[in-house]
Short mmCIF file of C-alpha atoms and ligand atoms in Angstrom, two decimals:
data_model
loop_
_atom_site.label_atom_id
_atom_site.label_comp_id
_atom_site.label_asym_id
_atom_site.label_seq_id
_atom_site.Cartn_x
_atom_site.Cartn_y
_atom_site.Cartn_z
CA MET A 67 60.72 124.98 104.52
CA ALA A 68 59.32 127.25 101.85
CA THR A 69 56.32 125.05 101.29
CA ARG A 70 55.61 124.91 104.97
CA LYS A 71 55.38 128.69 105.00
CA LYS A 72 52.89 128.44 102.17
CA VAL A 73 50.78 125.84 103.97
CA THR A 74 50.68 127.90 107.14
CA LYS A 75 49.45 130.90 105.15
CA THR A 76 46.70 128.95 103.40
CA LYS A 77 45.61 127.28 106.60
CA SER A 78 45.29 130.60 108.39
CA LYS A 79 42.04 131.01 106.49
CA SER A 80 40.68 127.64 107.44
CA ALA A 81 38.87 126.58 110.53
CA VAL A 82 41.14 123.58 110.98
CA LYS A 83 44.10 125.75 111.76
CA LYS A 84 42.35 127.09 114.82
CA THR A 85 42.91 123.82 116.58
CA ALA A 86 45.94 121.73 115.74
CA ARG A 87 47.54 124.11 113.25
CA LYS A 88 47.59 126.95 115.73
CA VAL A 89 50.10 125.25 117.96
CA VAL A 90 52.12 124.00 115.01
CA THR A 91 52.47 127.55 113.73
CA LEU A 92 53.58 128.69 117.15
CA ARG A 93 56.25 126.05 117.28
CA ARG A 94 57.54 126.90 113.84
CA LYS A 95 57.45 130.65 114.18
CA LYS A 96 61.19 131.03 114.02
CA PRO A 97 61.97 129.04 110.85
CA ALA A 98 58.91 130.55 109.14
CA ALA A 99 60.11 134.05 109.92
CA LYS A 100 63.53 133.15 108.58
CA ALA A 101 62.04 131.77 105.41
CA GLN A 102 60.08 135.00 105.03
CA ALA A 103 63.29 136.96 105.25
CA SER A 104 65.08 135.01 102.52
CA LYS A 105 62.79 135.93 99.68
CA ALA A 106 61.70 133.14 97.39
CA ASN A 107 63.08 133.18 93.88
CA GLY A 108 61.10 132.70 90.67
CA ASN A 109 60.36 128.99 91.09
CA GLY A 110 59.07 129.37 94.62
CA TYR A 111 62.12 127.89 96.36
CA PRO A 112 64.09 129.94 98.84
CA ARG A 113 67.34 131.43 97.65
CA PRO A 114 70.31 129.05 98.08
CA SER A 115 71.70 129.49 101.56
CA SER A 116 74.90 131.46 101.77
CA ARG A 117 75.89 129.69 104.99
CA PRO A 118 78.93 127.39 104.91
CA TRP A 119 78.12 123.74 104.14
CA GLY A 120 76.94 121.96 107.25
CA HIS A 121 75.86 125.18 108.95
CA ALA A 122 72.40 125.56 107.46
CA GLY A 123 70.63 123.30 109.94
CA ARG A 124 69.81 119.65 109.40
CA ALA A 125 67.80 117.98 106.68
CA LEU A 126 64.79 117.20 108.89
CA ASP A 127 64.89 120.24 111.18
CA GLY A 128 61.33 121.18 112.10
CA VAL A 129 59.96 117.66 111.62
CA ARG A 130 58.56 116.19 114.81
CA ILE A 131 58.07 112.46 115.15
CA LEU A 132 55.79 110.69 117.59
CA ASP A 133 57.82 107.55 117.97
CA PHE A 134 55.65 104.70 119.13
CA THR A 135 58.14 102.03 118.11
CA HIS A 136 59.75 99.19 120.00
CA VAL A 137 62.26 96.37 119.55
CA GLN A 138 64.25 96.90 116.34
CA SER A 139 62.47 97.59 113.06
CA GLY A 140 60.65 100.78 114.07
CA PRO A 141 63.44 102.17 116.28
CA THR A 142 65.95 101.79 113.42
CA CYS A 143 63.73 103.98 111.28
CA THR A 144 63.18 106.71 113.84
CA GLN A 145 66.85 106.73 114.86
CA LEU A 146 67.81 107.47 111.25
CA LEU A 147 65.26 110.28 111.11
CA ALA A 148 66.69 111.64 114.37
CA TYR A 149 70.20 111.54 112.92
CA MET A 150 68.82 113.61 110.04
CA GLY A 151 67.63 116.24 112.51
CA ALA A 152 64.02 115.28 113.29
CA ASP A 153 62.81 115.78 116.85
CA VAL A 154 61.94 112.20 117.78
CA ILE A 155 59.76 111.79 120.86
CA LYS A 156 59.73 108.17 121.94
CA VAL A 157 56.59 107.21 123.83
CA GLU A 158 57.18 104.38 126.28
CA ARG A 159 55.13 102.48 128.76
CA PRO A 160 55.68 103.85 132.31
CA GLY A 161 58.04 101.76 134.41
CA ILE A 162 58.81 99.31 131.61
CA GLY A 163 59.66 101.17 128.45
CA ASP A 164 60.75 99.55 125.24
CA VAL A 165 61.19 95.87 126.06
CA THR A 166 64.74 95.95 124.66
CA ARG A 167 65.89 98.22 127.50
CA SER A 168 66.24 95.10 129.58
CA GLN A 169 66.96 92.52 126.87
CA LEU A 170 70.46 91.04 126.45
CA ARG A 171 71.71 93.21 129.30
CA ASP A 172 75.48 93.34 129.71
CA VAL A 173 75.69 95.93 132.51
CA LYS A 174 73.53 95.28 135.53
CA GLY A 175 70.74 97.84 135.89
CA ALA A 176 71.74 99.81 132.79
CA ASP A 177 69.86 100.04 129.51
CA SER A 178 71.07 97.30 127.20
CA LEU A 179 73.16 97.93 124.10
CA TYR A 180 70.24 96.52 122.15
CA PHE A 181 68.25 99.54 123.25
CA THR A 182 70.96 102.18 123.37
CA MET A 183 72.22 101.45 119.86
CA LEU A 184 68.74 101.79 118.33
CA ASN A 185 67.43 104.77 120.19
CA GLY A 186 70.13 107.42 120.08
CA SER A 187 69.31 111.07 119.47
CA LYS A 188 65.71 110.63 120.66
CA ARG A 189 63.77 111.99 123.64
CA SER A 190 61.77 109.67 125.89
CA ILE A 191 58.40 110.36 127.47
CA THR A 192 56.44 107.78 129.46
CA ILE A 193 52.71 107.65 128.80
CA ASP A 194 50.24 104.91 129.60
CA SER A 195 48.34 104.96 126.35
CA LYS A 196 45.42 103.12 127.89
CA HIS A 197 44.92 105.56 130.77
CA PRO A 198 42.28 108.25 130.05
CA LYS A 199 44.69 111.07 130.89
CA GLY A 200 47.41 109.28 128.92
CA LYS A 201 45.10 109.21 125.89
CA GLU A 202 44.54 112.92 126.26
CA ILE A 203 48.29 113.61 126.35
CA LEU A 204 48.82 111.39 123.34
CA GLU A 205 46.13 113.18 121.37
CA ARG A 206 47.79 116.48 122.18
CA LEU A 207 51.04 115.04 120.86
CA VAL A 208 49.30 113.80 117.71
CA LYS A 209 48.20 117.35 116.99
CA LEU A 210 51.75 118.63 117.31
CA CYS A 211 53.69 116.00 115.41
CA ASP A 212 54.27 115.47 111.70
CA VAL A 213 54.70 111.71 111.73
CA LEU A 214 53.56 108.86 113.96
CA VAL A 215 55.73 105.78 113.58
CA GLU A 216 54.70 102.45 115.10
CA ASN A 217 55.49 98.78 114.82
CA PHE A 218 53.03 97.22 117.22
CA ALA A 219 51.37 93.94 116.50
CA PRO A 220 48.51 94.28 114.00
CA GLY A 221 45.52 96.05 115.56
CA ALA A 222 47.32 97.32 118.69
CA LEU A 223 47.24 100.97 117.64
CA ASP A 224 43.53 100.73 116.83
CA ARG A 225 42.92 99.15 120.24
CA MET A 226 44.50 102.24 121.81
CA GLY A 227 41.85 104.26 119.98
CA LEU A 228 44.37 105.64 117.53
CA THR A 229 42.83 104.58 114.24
CA PHE A 230 44.09 106.34 111.14
CA GLU A 231 40.70 108.05 110.79
CA HIS A 232 40.85 109.39 114.35
CA ILE A 233 44.45 110.54 113.98
CA HIS A 234 43.64 112.21 110.70
CA LYS A 235 40.69 114.01 112.25
CA LEU A 236 42.97 115.34 114.99
CA ASN A 237 45.72 116.26 112.56
CA PRO A 238 45.10 115.96 108.83
CA ARG A 239 48.80 116.54 108.14
CA MET A 240 49.87 113.54 110.19
CA ILE A 241 51.76 110.78 108.39
CA VAL A 242 51.12 107.41 110.04
CA ALA A 243 53.94 105.01 109.32
CA SER A 244 53.82 101.35 110.30
CA VAL A 245 55.97 98.27 110.13
CA LYS A 246 54.03 95.03 110.08
CA GLY A 247 55.26 91.51 109.48
CA PHE A 248 53.08 90.89 106.44
CA GLY A 249 51.03 93.05 104.13
CA PRO A 250 47.29 92.51 103.63
CA GLY A 251 46.52 88.86 103.01
CA PRO A 252 46.41 85.53 104.80
CA TYR A 253 49.17 86.36 107.29
CA GLU A 254 48.36 89.99 108.03
CA ASP A 255 47.49 89.34 111.68
CA CYS A 256 50.71 87.51 112.50
CA LYS A 257 53.34 88.80 114.86
CA VAL A 258 56.72 88.75 113.22
CA TYR A 259 60.35 88.92 114.29
CA GLU A 260 63.50 89.26 112.20
CA ASN A 261 64.06 85.65 111.27
CA VAL A 262 60.42 85.02 110.45
CA ALA A 263 60.71 87.80 107.88
CA GLN A 264 64.00 86.45 106.52
CA CYS A 265 62.30 83.12 105.96
CA ALA A 266 59.05 84.50 104.53
CA GLY A 267 60.84 87.02 102.31
CA GLY A 268 62.87 84.45 100.39
CA SER A 269 66.22 85.16 101.98
CA ALA A 270 66.63 81.99 104.06
CA SER A 271 65.75 79.56 101.27
CA THR A 272 68.47 81.09 99.10
CA THR A 273 71.14 81.46 101.80
CA GLY A 274 73.52 78.75 102.94
CA PHE A 275 75.15 75.84 101.21
CA ARG A 276 73.31 73.56 98.82
CA ASP A 277 73.78 70.50 100.96
CA GLY A 278 72.77 72.22 104.20
CA PRO A 279 69.55 73.67 105.67
CA PRO A 280 68.28 77.17 104.91
CA LEU A 281 70.24 79.84 106.78
CA VAL A 282 69.36 83.18 108.30
CA THR A 283 71.87 85.96 107.90
CA GLY A 284 73.37 88.01 110.73
CA ALA A 285 72.56 91.31 109.05
CA GLN A 286 69.11 92.30 110.27
CA ILE A 287 67.52 92.69 106.88
CA GLY A 288 64.03 92.02 108.24
CA ASP A 289 64.15 94.57 111.04
CA SER A 290 66.73 97.21 110.21
CA GLY A 291 66.16 96.68 106.48
CA THR A 292 62.45 97.35 106.85
CA GLY A 293 63.12 100.32 109.12
CA LEU A 294 65.24 101.77 106.36
CA HIS A 295 62.47 101.23 103.82
CA LEU A 296 60.00 102.89 106.18
CA ALA A 297 62.24 105.93 106.57
CA LEU A 298 62.24 106.41 102.81
CA GLY A 299 58.45 106.11 102.77
CA ILE A 300 58.17 108.73 105.51
CA VAL A 301 60.48 111.21 103.85
CA SER A 302 58.59 110.74 100.56
CA ALA A 303 55.26 111.30 102.31
CA LEU A 304 56.64 114.44 103.95
CA TYR A 305 57.65 115.68 100.53
CA GLN A 306 54.26 114.89 99.00
CA ARG A 307 52.62 116.68 101.91
CA THR A 308 54.32 119.90 100.87
CA ARG A 309 52.08 119.76 97.77
CA THR A 310 48.91 118.12 99.10
CA GLY A 311 48.89 119.51 102.62
CA ARG A 312 47.74 116.16 104.00
CA GLY A 313 49.37 113.17 105.59
CA GLN A 314 48.95 109.58 104.53
CA LYS A 315 49.54 106.01 105.69
CA VAL A 316 52.94 104.47 105.02
CA LEU A 317 53.14 100.71 105.43
CA CYS A 318 56.22 98.54 105.15
CA ALA A 319 55.73 94.83 105.56
CA MET A 320 58.87 93.02 106.66
CA GLN A 321 58.24 90.25 104.14
CA ASP A 322 58.17 92.86 101.36
CA GLY A 323 61.31 94.57 102.65
CA VAL A 324 63.25 91.30 102.72
CA LEU A 325 62.01 90.36 99.26
CA ASN A 326 63.11 93.73 97.96
CA LEU A 327 66.61 93.02 99.27
CA ALA A 328 66.49 89.48 97.85
CA ARG A 329 65.20 90.55 94.45
CA VAL A 330 68.16 89.04 92.57
CA LYS A 331 66.90 85.66 93.70
CA LEU A 332 63.46 86.31 92.22
CA ARG A 333 65.38 87.28 89.08
CA ASP A 334 67.11 83.90 89.15
CA GLN A 335 63.83 82.08 89.75
CA GLN A 336 62.57 83.40 86.44
CA ARG A 337 65.87 82.74 84.65
CA LEU A 338 65.64 79.16 85.81
CA ALA A 339 62.73 78.63 83.41
CA HIS A 340 65.17 79.25 80.55
CA GLY A 341 67.93 76.91 81.64
CA PRO A 342 70.52 76.31 84.35
CA LEU A 343 72.10 79.23 86.19
CA ALA A 344 75.60 79.02 84.82
CA GLU A 345 77.18 81.39 87.36
CA TYR A 346 76.15 79.12 90.28
CA SER A 347 79.02 76.77 91.07
CA GLN A 348 76.69 73.77 91.06
CA TYR A 349 76.45 74.29 87.30
CA GLY A 350 80.20 73.70 86.91
CA GLU A 351 79.96 70.74 89.24
CA GLY A 352 77.36 69.14 86.98
CA ILE A 353 74.65 69.12 89.66
CA PRO A 354 71.20 69.62 88.11
CA PHE A 355 68.95 72.46 89.25
CA GLY A 356 65.56 71.83 90.86
CA LYS A 357 62.39 73.86 90.46
CA ALA A 358 63.36 76.67 92.84
CA VAL A 359 66.45 78.87 93.18
CA PRO A 360 68.98 76.86 95.19
CA ARG A 361 71.24 78.03 97.98
CA ALA A 362 74.37 79.37 96.38
CA GLY A 363 76.92 79.21 99.20
CA ASN A 364 79.35 82.04 98.64
CA ASP A 365 78.72 82.39 94.93
CA SER A 366 78.43 85.98 93.83
CA GLY A 367 74.88 87.11 93.11
CA GLY A 368 75.98 89.04 90.04
CA GLY A 369 77.61 88.33 86.72
CA GLN A 370 81.18 88.40 88.08
CA PRO A 371 81.96 85.08 89.81
CA GLY A 372 83.36 85.25 93.34
CA TRP A 373 84.07 83.04 96.35
CA ILE A 374 85.46 83.26 99.87
CA LEU A 375 89.06 82.07 100.04
CA LYS A 376 91.35 81.17 102.91
CA CYS A 377 94.22 83.47 103.80
CA LYS A 378 97.30 83.03 105.98
CA GLY A 379 96.31 82.06 109.51
CA TRP A 380 92.92 80.58 108.61
CA GLU A 381 93.67 77.50 110.74
CA SER A 382 93.38 79.52 113.96
CA ASP A 383 91.64 82.73 112.94
CA PRO A 384 88.00 82.20 111.90
CA ASP A 385 88.04 85.45 109.95
CA ALA A 386 91.27 84.98 107.99
CA TYR A 387 89.41 84.88 104.69
CA ILE A 388 88.88 87.15 101.72
CA TYR A 389 86.11 87.44 99.16
CA PHE A 390 87.70 87.29 95.73
CA ILE A 391 85.90 88.42 92.57
CA THR A 392 87.19 87.28 89.19
CA GLN A 393 85.99 90.36 87.37
CA ALA A 394 86.42 89.83 83.63
CA PRO A 395 88.31 93.05 82.78
CA VAL A 396 91.08 92.21 85.28
CA TRP A 397 91.33 88.51 84.46
CA GLY A 398 94.78 89.01 82.90
CA ALA A 399 96.06 90.73 86.06
CA ILE A 400 94.66 87.90 88.22
CA CYS A 401 96.43 85.26 86.08
CA ASP A 402 99.74 87.11 86.38
CA LEU A 403 99.40 87.58 90.14
CA ILE A 404 98.58 83.97 90.91
CA GLY A 405 101.31 82.67 88.60
CA LYS A 406 99.03 81.32 85.88
CA PRO A 407 99.83 83.60 82.91
CA GLU A 408 98.89 80.79 80.51
CA TRP A 409 95.23 81.07 81.62
CA LYS A 410 95.07 84.39 79.80
CA THR A 411 95.13 82.63 76.45
CA GLU A 412 94.16 78.99 77.05
CA ALA A 413 90.70 78.36 75.53
CA ASP A 414 89.39 76.80 78.77
CA TYR A 415 90.12 79.96 80.78
CA ALA A 416 90.46 82.94 78.45
CA THR A 417 86.78 83.95 78.35
CA PRO A 418 84.12 84.28 81.06
CA PRO A 419 81.81 81.62 79.54
CA ALA A 420 84.73 79.18 79.27
CA ARG A 421 85.58 79.75 82.91
CA LEU A 422 82.06 79.18 84.30
CA PRO A 423 82.20 75.36 84.37
CA ARG A 424 85.70 75.56 85.93
CA LEU A 425 85.06 77.98 88.76
CA ARG A 426 85.85 75.47 91.50
CA LYS A 427 89.26 74.72 90.00
CA ILE A 428 89.94 78.41 89.41
CA PHE A 429 89.09 79.42 92.97
CA ASP A 430 91.05 76.48 94.42
CA THR A 431 94.07 77.70 92.48
CA ILE A 432 93.62 81.32 93.55
CA GLU A 433 93.26 80.10 97.14
CA GLN A 434 96.67 78.44 97.02
CA TRP A 435 97.97 81.96 96.38
CA THR A 436 95.81 83.84 98.94
CA MET A 437 96.82 81.34 101.64
CA THR A 438 100.38 82.62 101.42
CA MET A 439 99.37 86.10 102.64
CA THR A 440 97.18 87.79 105.22
CA LYS A 441 93.82 89.09 104.00
CA PHE A 442 95.15 92.64 104.19
CA GLU A 443 98.24 91.77 102.13
CA VAL A 444 96.01 90.15 99.49
CA MET A 445 93.84 93.22 99.48
CA GLU A 446 96.77 95.57 99.05
CA LEU A 447 98.21 93.59 96.17
CA CYS A 448 94.88 93.12 94.41
CA ASN A 449 93.81 96.73 94.76
CA LYS A 450 96.97 97.80 92.93
CA HIS A 451 95.49 95.98 89.93
CA ASP A 452 91.87 97.04 90.50
CA ILE A 453 90.90 93.48 91.42
CA PRO A 454 87.84 93.68 93.70
CA VAL A 455 88.37 91.77 96.96
CA GLY A 456 86.79 92.02 100.40
CA PRO A 457 88.62 91.02 103.56
CA ILE A 458 86.31 89.25 106.00
CA LEU A 459 86.34 91.75 108.87
CA SER A 460 85.42 90.61 112.33
CA MET A 461 83.26 92.88 114.50
CA LYS A 462 86.37 93.39 116.64
CA GLU A 463 88.25 94.71 113.64
CA ILE A 464 85.32 96.93 112.67
CA ALA A 465 85.01 98.32 116.19
CA GLU A 466 88.71 99.22 116.11
CA GLU A 467 88.78 100.55 112.55
CA GLN A 468 89.84 104.18 112.73
CA SER A 469 88.52 105.18 109.31
CA LEU A 470 84.98 104.27 110.43
CA ARG A 471 85.39 106.48 113.49
CA LEU A 472 86.63 109.36 111.34
CA THR A 473 83.61 109.21 109.04
CA GLY A 474 81.17 109.00 111.94
CA THR A 475 79.94 105.56 110.92
CA VAL A 476 81.07 104.19 114.27
CA VAL A 477 80.60 106.68 117.09
CA GLU A 478 81.49 106.52 120.77
CA VAL A 479 78.92 108.11 123.06
CA ASP A 480 78.76 108.46 126.82
CA HIS A 481 75.79 107.17 128.79
CA PRO A 482 75.06 107.99 132.43
CA GLY A 483 74.03 104.42 133.20
CA ARG A 484 76.63 102.43 131.33
CA GLY A 485 79.53 104.73 130.47
CA LYS A 486 81.01 104.86 126.99
CA TYR A 487 79.66 102.63 124.25
CA LEU A 488 79.97 102.35 120.51
CA THR A 489 77.03 102.90 118.25
CA VAL A 490 76.51 102.97 114.52
CA GLY A 491 76.16 106.56 113.38
CA ASN A 492 74.42 107.67 110.23
CA PRO A 493 75.48 105.49 107.30
CA ILE A 494 73.90 108.07 104.97
CA LYS A 495 76.15 111.09 104.60
CA LEU A 496 74.61 114.40 103.62
CA SER A 497 77.08 117.15 102.79
CA ASP A 498 74.88 119.91 104.23
CA SER A 499 73.31 118.02 107.12
CA PRO A 500 75.83 116.64 109.61
CA ALA A 501 74.49 113.68 111.56
CA ASP A 502 73.20 114.33 115.04
CA VAL A 503 74.38 111.28 117.00
CA ARG A 504 73.63 111.43 120.72
CA ARG A 505 73.20 108.83 123.43
CA SER A 506 69.87 107.14 123.95
CA PRO A 507 67.52 108.65 126.53
CA LEU A 508 66.82 107.13 129.93
CA LEU A 509 63.26 105.92 130.40
CA GLY A 510 61.06 109.00 130.70
CA GLU A 511 64.06 111.31 130.81
CA HIS A 512 62.24 114.01 128.89
CA THR A 513 58.70 113.53 130.21
CA ASP A 514 58.68 116.79 132.13
CA GLU A 515 60.40 118.76 129.38
CA ILE A 516 57.94 117.53 126.73
CA LEU A 517 54.86 118.12 128.87
CA ARG A 518 56.02 121.62 129.61
CA LYS A 519 57.77 122.86 126.50
CA VAL A 520 56.13 120.92 123.70
CA LEU A 521 52.65 120.29 125.05
CA LYS A 522 52.54 123.58 127.01
CA TYR A 523 50.97 122.10 130.14
CA SER A 524 51.05 124.45 133.13
CA ASP A 525 52.76 123.57 136.41
CA LYS A 526 49.39 122.78 137.97
CA GLU A 527 48.38 120.54 135.07
CA ILE A 528 51.70 118.71 135.23
CA ALA A 529 51.27 118.16 138.96
CA ASP A 530 47.82 116.71 138.27
CA ILE A 531 49.15 114.48 135.49
CA LYS A 532 51.83 113.15 137.82
CA VAL A 533 49.31 111.97 140.38
CA SER A 534 46.86 110.69 137.76
CA GLY A 535 48.93 107.58 137.00
CA ALA A 536 49.12 108.40 133.28
CA ILE A 537 52.90 108.78 133.20
CA THR A 538 53.98 106.66 136.14
CA PRO A 539 53.98 102.90 136.61
CA PRO A 540 50.91 101.48 138.32
CA GLU A 541 51.29 101.34 142.08
CA LYS A 542 52.33 97.94 143.35
CA PRO A 543 49.67 96.58 145.69
CA ALA A 544 50.76 97.16 149.28
CA LYS A 545 52.09 94.01 150.95
CA ALA A 546 49.73 92.56 153.51
CA GLU A 547 50.97 93.25 156.99
CA ALA A 548 52.39 90.25 158.75
CA ALA A 549 49.99 88.95 161.33
N1 CAO B 767 50.99 102.18 127.26
C1 CAO B 767 50.11 101.16 127.40
N2 CAO B 767 50.15 100.07 126.62
C2 CAO B 767 51.12 100.01 125.69
C3 CAO B 767 52.06 101.03 125.50
C4 CAO B 767 51.95 102.17 126.34
N3 CAO B 767 52.79 103.18 126.23
N4 CAO B 767 52.89 100.67 124.49
C5 CAO B 767 52.50 99.47 124.08
N5 CAO B 767 51.43 99.07 124.78
C6 CAO B 767 50.67 97.83 124.63
C7 CAO B 767 49.98 97.72 123.29
O1 CAO B 767 48.84 98.51 123.25
C8 CAO B 767 49.71 96.24 123.21
O2 CAO B 767 48.55 95.95 123.94
P1 CAO B 767 47.28 95.13 123.35
O3 CAO B 767 47.82 93.86 122.80
O4 CAO B 767 46.43 94.94 124.56
O5 CAO B 767 46.63 95.95 122.31
C9 CAO B 767 50.85 95.65 124.01
O6 CAO B 767 51.53 96.74 124.63
C10 CAO B 767 51.88 94.83 123.28
O7 CAO B 767 52.14 95.26 121.98
P2 CAO B 767 52.65 94.22 120.90
O8 CAO B 767 51.62 93.15 120.70
O9 CAO B 767 53.07 94.97 119.71
O10 CAO B 767 53.94 93.59 121.61
P3 CAO B 767 54.44 92.07 121.65
O11 CAO B 767 55.65 92.10 122.51
O12 CAO B 767 53.39 91.10 122.04
O13 CAO B 767 54.85 91.75 120.13
C11 CAO B 767 56.10 92.09 118.10
C12 CAO B 767 56.07 92.22 119.63
C13 CAO B 767 57.37 92.73 117.62
C14 CAO B 767 56.08 90.62 117.70
C15 CAO B 767 54.88 92.80 117.51
O14 CAO B 767 54.84 94.11 118.00
C16 CAO B 767 54.86 92.84 115.99
O15 CAO B 767 54.58 91.86 115.33
N6 CAO B 767 55.14 94.01 115.43
C17 CAO B 767 55.10 94.23 113.99
C18 CAO B 767 56.25 93.63 113.29
C19 CAO B 767 57.58 94.11 113.81
O16 CAO B 767 57.87 95.28 113.87
N7 CAO B 767 58.42 93.16 114.13
C20 CAO B 767 59.81 93.47 114.40
C21 CAO B 767 60.12 93.41 115.78
S1 CAO B 767 61.87 93.53 115.96
O17 CAO B 767 62.41 91.99 115.74
#
């Protein structure tokens, strides 16, 4: 990175560099030398690479992440950064590791899919962060990394002695990124899991059918959604650091992340003050609105009404359905396809406002047509006329979908403990940074490698660390001899 070269130069005059910076410079010698060679142009950026697309390294090459995450929200974030090329070092508790390694296990003794699908492309080191030697190793890592990512319960990182102030003293360039359940306020100390966030972020109260209870959604918008937000915060902080030279705190509260994804519902809450929400089917059904945004079933959240309709085979196949959107510009084509050409001109159906109170009847009529075909046949016919429809795909269908394999969105990787498994690759495609999707690490698989090659401990020091108990599980008390 051009800016990195600049920072290294400036820092060479400062006392700070003598400690943490020194090692960082060592590690980055190669890219810095390369950057030197490709002379900067007038605006300070390096000359555009002449290498073929996809052969100029990865977007986050040279970024090292101290990954102190567990369960889902944090690991989602660091996995994405790893896919983008960052060196992600996952710190895990000796003997136990991330609790998800053993949660929802499907293969006896092997790391669960819960773990393997959230921790690909990372390295694993075991460190007892509460052991004095473990603390020392961690502090050495802090000095060598660009970002620390964590999603412990509130206060846990501080209790390990890793306050932001302390981290910043060790490494002023360090970005400290956290997921917490809630932001500052009455609930800031609460522990939070996915569905708590879905409920507190406004998703559950607006999901489901009007006459049923609130519903949580299967998509992990609280965990993976917040991890995604955090990744954006980290990349932005890395970019700002190229100008300021210093790291900063990045905080994503799961409640905030869910609300951000549910923002159209906050939109509707405010619209409600000005009258009923005409695109909600309850409006057409003559059911009055209450004080808060109601659950909208399968109504579309936008201005183009939609609903989920049965297709051929729905009686036995729970996924034989299609989402059908009556987009205004293709209304004529829809009328022709479903055998209702008169709806193109009849006053009750010809315009979007006229159709709003009749949505139930319209979708019932369209459904009579969709039920005569499979969801894929409906899709093929509709797409010919630019009518937006979405077949309800089961996870089985997605797992078998070849186009997702070809794009690298679904990737098969091989794992020594469990054999081949499918994972979700990088959903964000960069034309010059191919995703780096590798299997998840075994617990502590890279402990030795990291101690030696990253932290530069000598053989003797490593031998001492091994017997210290800082990287190994505590000894089980010896069983009392039988009398
Ligand atoms: N060595 C020694 N101790 C370690 C360690 C290591 N390598 N890694 C973790 N620990 C310790 C922590 O220091 C903490 O100890 P203290 O409570 O004594 O300080 C302890 O392990 C447990 O951490 P935790 O409280 O975060 O874990 P939990 O299982 O009780 O709670 C969760 C889990 C997810 C509810 C909580 O971490 C949380 O609320 N996180 C923030 C929100 C979040 O990310 N939620 C999404 C989770 S995914 O659904």
